[in-house]
Short mmCIF file of C-alpha atoms in Angstrom, two decimals:
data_model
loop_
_atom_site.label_atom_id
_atom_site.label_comp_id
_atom_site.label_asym_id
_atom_site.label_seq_id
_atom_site.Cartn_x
_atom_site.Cartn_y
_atom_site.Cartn_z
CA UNK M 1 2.96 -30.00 -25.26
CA UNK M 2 2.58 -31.10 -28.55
CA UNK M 3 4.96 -28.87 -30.99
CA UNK M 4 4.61 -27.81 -34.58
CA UNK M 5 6.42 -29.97 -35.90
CA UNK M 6 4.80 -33.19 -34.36
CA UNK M 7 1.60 -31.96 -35.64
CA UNK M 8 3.39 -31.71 -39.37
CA UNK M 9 3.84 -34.91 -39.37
CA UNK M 10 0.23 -36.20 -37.40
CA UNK M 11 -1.27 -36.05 -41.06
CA UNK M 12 0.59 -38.31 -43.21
CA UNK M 13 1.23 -41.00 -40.37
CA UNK M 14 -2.97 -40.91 -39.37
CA UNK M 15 -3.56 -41.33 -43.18
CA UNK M 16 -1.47 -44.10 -43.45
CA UNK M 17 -2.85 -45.91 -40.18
CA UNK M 18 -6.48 -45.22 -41.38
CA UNK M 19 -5.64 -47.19 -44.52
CA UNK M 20 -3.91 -50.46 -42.69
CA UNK M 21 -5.81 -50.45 -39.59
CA UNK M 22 -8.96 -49.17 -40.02
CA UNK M 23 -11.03 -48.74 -36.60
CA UNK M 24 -10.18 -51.72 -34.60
CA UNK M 25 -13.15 -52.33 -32.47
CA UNK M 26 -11.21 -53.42 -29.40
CA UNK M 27 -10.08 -49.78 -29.44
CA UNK M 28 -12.66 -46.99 -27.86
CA UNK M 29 -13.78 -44.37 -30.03
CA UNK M 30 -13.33 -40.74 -29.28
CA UNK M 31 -17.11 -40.25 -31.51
CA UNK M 32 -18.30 -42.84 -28.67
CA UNK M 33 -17.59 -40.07 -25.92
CA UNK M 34 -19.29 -37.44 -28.20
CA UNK M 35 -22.35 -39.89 -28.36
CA UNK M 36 -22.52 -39.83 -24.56
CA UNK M 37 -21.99 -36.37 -24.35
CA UNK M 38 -25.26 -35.28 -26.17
CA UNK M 39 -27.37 -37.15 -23.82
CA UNK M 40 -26.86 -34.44 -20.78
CA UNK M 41 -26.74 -31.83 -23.62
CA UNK M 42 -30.41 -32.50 -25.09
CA UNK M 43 -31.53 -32.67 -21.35
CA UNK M 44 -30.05 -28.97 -21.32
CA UNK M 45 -31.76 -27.70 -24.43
CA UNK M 46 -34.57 -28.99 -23.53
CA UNK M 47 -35.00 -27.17 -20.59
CA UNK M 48 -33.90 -24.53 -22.24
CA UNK M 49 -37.01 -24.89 -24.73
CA UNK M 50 -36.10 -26.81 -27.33
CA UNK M 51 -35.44 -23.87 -29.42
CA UNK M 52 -32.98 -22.58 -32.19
CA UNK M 53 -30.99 -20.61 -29.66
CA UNK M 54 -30.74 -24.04 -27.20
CA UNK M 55 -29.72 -26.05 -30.47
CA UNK M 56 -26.84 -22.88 -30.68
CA UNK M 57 -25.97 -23.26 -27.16
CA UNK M 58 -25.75 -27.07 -27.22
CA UNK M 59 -23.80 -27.10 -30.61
CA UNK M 60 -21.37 -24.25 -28.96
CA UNK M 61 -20.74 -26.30 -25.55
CA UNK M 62 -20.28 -29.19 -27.30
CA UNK M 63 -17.54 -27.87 -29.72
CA UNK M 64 -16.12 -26.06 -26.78
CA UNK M 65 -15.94 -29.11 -25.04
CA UNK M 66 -13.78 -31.62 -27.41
CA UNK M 67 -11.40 -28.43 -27.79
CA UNK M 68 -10.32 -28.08 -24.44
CA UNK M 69 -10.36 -31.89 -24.10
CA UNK M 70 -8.41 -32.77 -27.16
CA UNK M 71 -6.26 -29.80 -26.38
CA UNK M 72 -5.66 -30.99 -22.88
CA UNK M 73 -4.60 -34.71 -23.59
CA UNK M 74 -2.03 -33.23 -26.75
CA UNK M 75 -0.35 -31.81 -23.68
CA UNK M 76 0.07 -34.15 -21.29
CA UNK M 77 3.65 -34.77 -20.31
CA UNK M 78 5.54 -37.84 -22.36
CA UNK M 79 2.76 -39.15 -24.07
CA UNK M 80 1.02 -36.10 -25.76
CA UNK M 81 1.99 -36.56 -28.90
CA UNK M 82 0.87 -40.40 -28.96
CA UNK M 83 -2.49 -39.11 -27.73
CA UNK M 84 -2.27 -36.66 -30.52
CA UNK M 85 -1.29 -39.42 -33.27
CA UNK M 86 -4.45 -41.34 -31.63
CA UNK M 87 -6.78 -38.52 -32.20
CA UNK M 88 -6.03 -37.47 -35.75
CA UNK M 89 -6.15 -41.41 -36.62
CA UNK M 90 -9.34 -42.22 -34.95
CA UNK M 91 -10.96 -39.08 -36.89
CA UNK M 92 -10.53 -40.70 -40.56
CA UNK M 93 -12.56 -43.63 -41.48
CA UNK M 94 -11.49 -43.99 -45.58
CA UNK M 95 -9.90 -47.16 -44.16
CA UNK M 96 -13.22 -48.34 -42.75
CA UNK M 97 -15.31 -47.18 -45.44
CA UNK M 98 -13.30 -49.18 -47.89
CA UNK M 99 -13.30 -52.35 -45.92
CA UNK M 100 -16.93 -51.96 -44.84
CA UNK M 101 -18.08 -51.52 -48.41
CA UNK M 102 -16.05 -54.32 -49.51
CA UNK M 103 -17.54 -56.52 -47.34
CA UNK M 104 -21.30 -55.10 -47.71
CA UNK M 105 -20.55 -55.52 -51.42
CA UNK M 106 -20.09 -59.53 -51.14
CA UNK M 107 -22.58 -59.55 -49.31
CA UNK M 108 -24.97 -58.46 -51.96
CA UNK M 109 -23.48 -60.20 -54.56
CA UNK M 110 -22.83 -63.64 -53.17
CA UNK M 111 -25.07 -63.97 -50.07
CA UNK M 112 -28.81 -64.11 -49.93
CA UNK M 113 -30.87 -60.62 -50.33
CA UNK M 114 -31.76 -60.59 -46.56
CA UNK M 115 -27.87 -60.93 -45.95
CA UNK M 116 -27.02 -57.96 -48.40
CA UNK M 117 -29.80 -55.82 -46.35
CA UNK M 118 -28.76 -56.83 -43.53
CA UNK M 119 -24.79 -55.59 -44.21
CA UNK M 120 -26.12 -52.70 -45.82
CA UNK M 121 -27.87 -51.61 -42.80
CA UNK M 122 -24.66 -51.58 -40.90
CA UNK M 123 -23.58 -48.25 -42.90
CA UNK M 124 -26.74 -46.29 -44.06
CA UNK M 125 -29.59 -44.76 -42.13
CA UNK M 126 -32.78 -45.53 -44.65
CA UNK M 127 -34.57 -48.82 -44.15
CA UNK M 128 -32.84 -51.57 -46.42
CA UNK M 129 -35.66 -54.54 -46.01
CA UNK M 130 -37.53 -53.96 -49.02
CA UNK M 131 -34.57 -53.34 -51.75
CA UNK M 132 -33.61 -55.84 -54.45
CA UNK M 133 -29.84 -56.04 -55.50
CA UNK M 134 -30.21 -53.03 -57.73
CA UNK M 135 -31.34 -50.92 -55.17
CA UNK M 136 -28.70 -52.35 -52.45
CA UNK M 137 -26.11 -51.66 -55.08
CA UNK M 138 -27.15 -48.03 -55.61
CA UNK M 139 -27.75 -47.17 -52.17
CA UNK M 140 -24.11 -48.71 -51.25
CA UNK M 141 -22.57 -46.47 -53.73
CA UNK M 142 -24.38 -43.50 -52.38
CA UNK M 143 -23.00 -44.02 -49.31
CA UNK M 144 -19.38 -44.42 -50.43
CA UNK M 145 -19.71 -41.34 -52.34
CA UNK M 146 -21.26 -38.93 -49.61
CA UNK M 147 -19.11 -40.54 -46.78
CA UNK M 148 -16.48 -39.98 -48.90
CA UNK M 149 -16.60 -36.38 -47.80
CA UNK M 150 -17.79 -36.70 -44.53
CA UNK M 151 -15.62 -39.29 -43.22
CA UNK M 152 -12.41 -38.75 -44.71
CA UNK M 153 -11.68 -35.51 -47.05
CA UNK M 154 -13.47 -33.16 -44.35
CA UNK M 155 -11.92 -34.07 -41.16
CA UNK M 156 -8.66 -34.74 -43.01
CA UNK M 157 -8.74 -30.93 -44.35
CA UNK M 158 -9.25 -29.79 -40.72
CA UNK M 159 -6.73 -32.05 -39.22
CA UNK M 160 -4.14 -30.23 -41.82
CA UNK M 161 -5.74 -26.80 -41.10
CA UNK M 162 -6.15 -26.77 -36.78
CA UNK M 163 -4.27 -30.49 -36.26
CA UNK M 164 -6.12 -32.70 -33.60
CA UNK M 165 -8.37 -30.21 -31.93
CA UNK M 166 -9.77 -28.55 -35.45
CA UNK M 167 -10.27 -32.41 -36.82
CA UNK M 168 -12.26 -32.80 -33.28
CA UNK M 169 -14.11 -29.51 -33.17
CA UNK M 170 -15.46 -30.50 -36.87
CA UNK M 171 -15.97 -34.27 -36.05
CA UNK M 172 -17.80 -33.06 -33.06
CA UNK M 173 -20.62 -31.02 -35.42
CA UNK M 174 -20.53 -33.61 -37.64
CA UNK M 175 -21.17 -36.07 -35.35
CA UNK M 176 -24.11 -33.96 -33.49
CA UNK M 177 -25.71 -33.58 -37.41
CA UNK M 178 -25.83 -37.02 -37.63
CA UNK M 179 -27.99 -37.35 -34.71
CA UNK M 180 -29.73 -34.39 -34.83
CA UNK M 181 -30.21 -32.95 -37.73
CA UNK M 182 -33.23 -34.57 -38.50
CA UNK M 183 -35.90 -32.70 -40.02
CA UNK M 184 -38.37 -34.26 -37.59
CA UNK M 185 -40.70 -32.65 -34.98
CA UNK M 186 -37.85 -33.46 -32.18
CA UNK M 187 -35.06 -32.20 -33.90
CA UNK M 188 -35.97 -29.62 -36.50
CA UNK M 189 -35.25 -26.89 -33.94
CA UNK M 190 -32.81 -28.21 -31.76
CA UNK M 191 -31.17 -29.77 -34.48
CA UNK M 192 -30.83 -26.89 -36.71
CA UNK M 193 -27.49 -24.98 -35.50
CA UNK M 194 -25.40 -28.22 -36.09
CA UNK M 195 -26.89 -28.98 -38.97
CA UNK M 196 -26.66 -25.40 -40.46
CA UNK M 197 -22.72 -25.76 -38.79
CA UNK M 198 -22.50 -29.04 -40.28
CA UNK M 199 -22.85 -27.37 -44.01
CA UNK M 200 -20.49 -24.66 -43.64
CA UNK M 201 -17.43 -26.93 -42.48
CA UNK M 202 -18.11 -29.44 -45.40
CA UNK M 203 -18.47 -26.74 -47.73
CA UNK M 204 -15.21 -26.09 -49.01
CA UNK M 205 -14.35 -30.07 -48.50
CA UNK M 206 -17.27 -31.38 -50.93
CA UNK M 207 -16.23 -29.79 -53.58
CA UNK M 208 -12.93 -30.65 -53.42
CA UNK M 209 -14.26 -34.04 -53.54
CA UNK M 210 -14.91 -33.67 -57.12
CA UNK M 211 -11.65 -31.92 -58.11
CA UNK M 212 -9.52 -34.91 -56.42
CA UNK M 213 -12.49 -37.86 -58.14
CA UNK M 214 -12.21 -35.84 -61.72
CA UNK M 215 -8.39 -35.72 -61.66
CA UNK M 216 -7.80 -39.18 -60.45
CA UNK M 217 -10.75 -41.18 -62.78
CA UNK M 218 -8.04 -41.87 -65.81
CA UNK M 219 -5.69 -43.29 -62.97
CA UNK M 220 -8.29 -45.05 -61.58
CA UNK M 221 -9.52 -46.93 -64.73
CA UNK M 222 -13.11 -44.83 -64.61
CA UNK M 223 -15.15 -46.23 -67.42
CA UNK M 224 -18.19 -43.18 -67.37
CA UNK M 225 -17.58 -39.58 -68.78
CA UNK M 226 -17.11 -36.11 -67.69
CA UNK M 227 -20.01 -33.96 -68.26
CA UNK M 228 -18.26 -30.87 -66.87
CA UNK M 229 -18.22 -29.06 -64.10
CA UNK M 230 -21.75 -27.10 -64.72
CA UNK M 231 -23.78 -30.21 -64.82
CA UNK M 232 -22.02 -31.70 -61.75
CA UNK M 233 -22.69 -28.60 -59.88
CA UNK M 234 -26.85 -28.67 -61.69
CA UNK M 235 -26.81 -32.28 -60.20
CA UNK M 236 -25.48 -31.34 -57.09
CA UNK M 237 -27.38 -28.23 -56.34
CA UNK M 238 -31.01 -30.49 -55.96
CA UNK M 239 -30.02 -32.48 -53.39
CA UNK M 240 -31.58 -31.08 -50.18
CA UNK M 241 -28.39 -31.17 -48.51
CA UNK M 242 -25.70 -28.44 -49.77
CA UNK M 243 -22.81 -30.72 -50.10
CA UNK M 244 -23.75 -34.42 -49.58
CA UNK M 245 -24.66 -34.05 -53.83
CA UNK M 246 -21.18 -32.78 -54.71
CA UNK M 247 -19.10 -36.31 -54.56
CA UNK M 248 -22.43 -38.55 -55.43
CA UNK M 249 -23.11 -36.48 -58.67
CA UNK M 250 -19.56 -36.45 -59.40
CA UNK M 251 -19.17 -40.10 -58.64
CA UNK M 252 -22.38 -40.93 -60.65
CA UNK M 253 -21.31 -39.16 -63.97
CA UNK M 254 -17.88 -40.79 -64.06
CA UNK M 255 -19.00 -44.23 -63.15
CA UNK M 256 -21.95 -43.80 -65.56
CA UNK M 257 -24.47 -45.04 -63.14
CA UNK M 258 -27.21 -42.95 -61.91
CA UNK M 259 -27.84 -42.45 -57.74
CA UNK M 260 -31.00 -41.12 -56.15
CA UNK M 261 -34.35 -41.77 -56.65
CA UNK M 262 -37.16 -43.69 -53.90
CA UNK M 263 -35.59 -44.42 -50.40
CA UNK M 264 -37.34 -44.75 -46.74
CA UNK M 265 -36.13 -42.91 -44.09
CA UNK M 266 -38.25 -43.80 -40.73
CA UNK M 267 -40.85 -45.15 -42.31
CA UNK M 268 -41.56 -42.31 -44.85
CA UNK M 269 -40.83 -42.37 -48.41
CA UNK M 270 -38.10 -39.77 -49.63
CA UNK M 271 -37.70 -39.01 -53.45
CA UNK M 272 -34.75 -38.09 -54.12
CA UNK M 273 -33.40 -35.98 -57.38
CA UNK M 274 -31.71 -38.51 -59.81
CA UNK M 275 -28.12 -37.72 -60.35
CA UNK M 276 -25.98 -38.67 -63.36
CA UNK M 277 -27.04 -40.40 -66.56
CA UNK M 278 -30.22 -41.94 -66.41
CA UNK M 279 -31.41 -45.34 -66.74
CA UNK M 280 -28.00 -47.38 -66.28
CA UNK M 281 -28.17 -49.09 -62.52
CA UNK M 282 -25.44 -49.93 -60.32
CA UNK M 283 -23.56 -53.13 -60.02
CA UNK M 284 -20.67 -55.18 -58.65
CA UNK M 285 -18.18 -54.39 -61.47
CA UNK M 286 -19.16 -50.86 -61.02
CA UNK M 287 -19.07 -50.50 -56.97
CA UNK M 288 -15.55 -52.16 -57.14
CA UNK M 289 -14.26 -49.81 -59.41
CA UNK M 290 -15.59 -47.00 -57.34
CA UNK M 291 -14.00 -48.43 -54.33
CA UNK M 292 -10.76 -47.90 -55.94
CA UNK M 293 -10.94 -44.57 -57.46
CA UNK M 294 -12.18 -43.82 -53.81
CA UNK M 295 -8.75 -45.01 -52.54
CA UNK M 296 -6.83 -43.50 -55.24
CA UNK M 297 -8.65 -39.86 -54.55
CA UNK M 298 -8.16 -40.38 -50.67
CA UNK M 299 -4.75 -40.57 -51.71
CA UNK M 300 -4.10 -37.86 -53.87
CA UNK M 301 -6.19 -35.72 -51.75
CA UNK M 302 -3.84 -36.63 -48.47
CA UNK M 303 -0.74 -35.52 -50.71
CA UNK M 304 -2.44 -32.46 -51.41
CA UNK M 305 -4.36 -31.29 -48.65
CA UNK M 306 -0.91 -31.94 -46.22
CA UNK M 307 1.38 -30.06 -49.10
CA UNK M 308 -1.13 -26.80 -49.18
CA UNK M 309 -0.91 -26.68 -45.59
CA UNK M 310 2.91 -27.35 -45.95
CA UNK M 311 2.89 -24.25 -48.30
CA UNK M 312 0.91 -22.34 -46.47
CA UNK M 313 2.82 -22.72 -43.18
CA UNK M 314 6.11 -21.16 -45.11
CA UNK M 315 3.85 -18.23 -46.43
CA UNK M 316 2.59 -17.12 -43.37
CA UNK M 317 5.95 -18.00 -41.43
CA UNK M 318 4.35 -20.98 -39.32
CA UNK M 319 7.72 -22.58 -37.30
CA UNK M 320 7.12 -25.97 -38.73
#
């Protein structure tokens, strides 16, 4: 079984192979098994009416599900802890963002527009076909500010708090939000308990995203300003999501580029609440420096997260 003190270390060593490797795509994808998963489990709440208590049984099952699985291959004989090391490394995806947004970033600056919509589209969900460079720039560092949160400072705070099987439990809810927590007439009821789920496990995590962007922007060569914590929050707070605005406002203010605005989503327009200073768009110079105060904060935010559960572990006696 896999023992305290392998799962001390899981942290640090997954950080550091998120950063160099990234996701390989020869290697399968534990979020590729949660994928299949929901097929058989919207069958279920659909038969079981498509309601807000089928959404909570589905959401429950499903959680209950990578648990005992992740919790089962961390204790297999010889090569648990390998599996475990797998698992917490698979669950962070700073590495990938990076890379990804690197790459969707030359794109848009030294391909042809369809070729920066076309890379775009490979990381957001709203249609990219009818966006000039200005908007592709925007809506690439939107995404790299809100997946920030959701694909690295979230499940890294759970992998520190419950090792493997809390990082899976979360990436399980967060991966059944992103599927169906559309506010749509298919999903607006069975979607609702992971969405609602969703929030309160990237509660705490957004808003550390702003401590670990505010403390790291002189490291990071930020060029924007600091409006202070009350109008980050104001900024925040209109988004229709409770924690997706946290990092982007944040992000916005320091890099002093506005996010937000008009964006399609399924073929309907969605206006979004501006957030940061007004007026000044988004642009190469701009996305590349965000990319590495992104990197810096994923840093600083591994150190920290893995040294308060360090601390925490010798308060409350854990045999690390």
């Amino acid at each position: 079984m896999t023992s305290f003190d392998t799962l001390l270390w899981l942290p640090p060593i997954a950080f550091v192979l998120d950063m160099l490797a990234g996701d390989p795509r020869w290697l399968p994808h534990p979020v590729r098994a949660i994928g299949h998963l929901l097929g058989p489990l919207e069958r279920l709440g659909r038969a079981l009416g498509a309601t807000r208590p089928a959404g909570v049984v589905c959401t429950v099952l499903a959680v209950l599900c990578a648990g005992v699985v992740v919790t089962l291959a961390g204790a297999l004989p010889v090569v648990g802890a390998l599996v475990s090391l797998w698992l917490a490394y698979a669950g962070l995806a700073l590495g990938c963002l990076l890379r990804e947004g690197r790459a969707a970033l030359h794109a848009v600056e030294h391909g042809s527009l369809e070729e920066g919509r076309a890379a775009l589209a490979m990381l957001v969900s709203r249609d990219t076909s009818a966006l000039d460079r200005d908007g592709l720039c925007r809506a690439l560092a939107e995404t790299l500010a809100e997946n920030f949160n959701d694909g690295f400072v979230a499940p890294f705070l759970w992998l520190v708090a419950g090792g493997p099987v809390g990082l899976w439990c979360y990436k399980t809810v967060s991966t059944m939000d992103s599927m169906w927590g559309y506010r749509t007439e298919r999903w607006e009821r069975l979607g609702w308990a992971c969405a609602r789920l969703d929030d309160v496990l990237a509660w705490v995590p957004a808003r550390c995203c702003v401590v670990l962007l505010w403390v790291t922007a002189p490291f990071a060569g930020v060029p924007g300003q600091w409006p202070g914590l009350p109008r980050v929050a104001s900024d925040a707070r209109r988004m229709e999501s409770p924690n997706a605005g946290w990092p982007m406002a944040a992000a916005a203010w320091l890099h002093g580029a506005y996010m937000g605005g008009s964006a399609v989503y399924f073929g309907k327009v969605k206006e979004k609440p501006l957030l940061g200073p007004a007026g000044t768009q988004w642009d190469g110079p701009r996305i590349e420096g965000l990319l590495r105060h992104l990197r810096l904060a994923g840093l600083a935010g591994a150190v920290t997260l893995w040294l308060a559960a360090l601390l925490a572990g010798w308060i409350f006696g854990v045999p690390w």
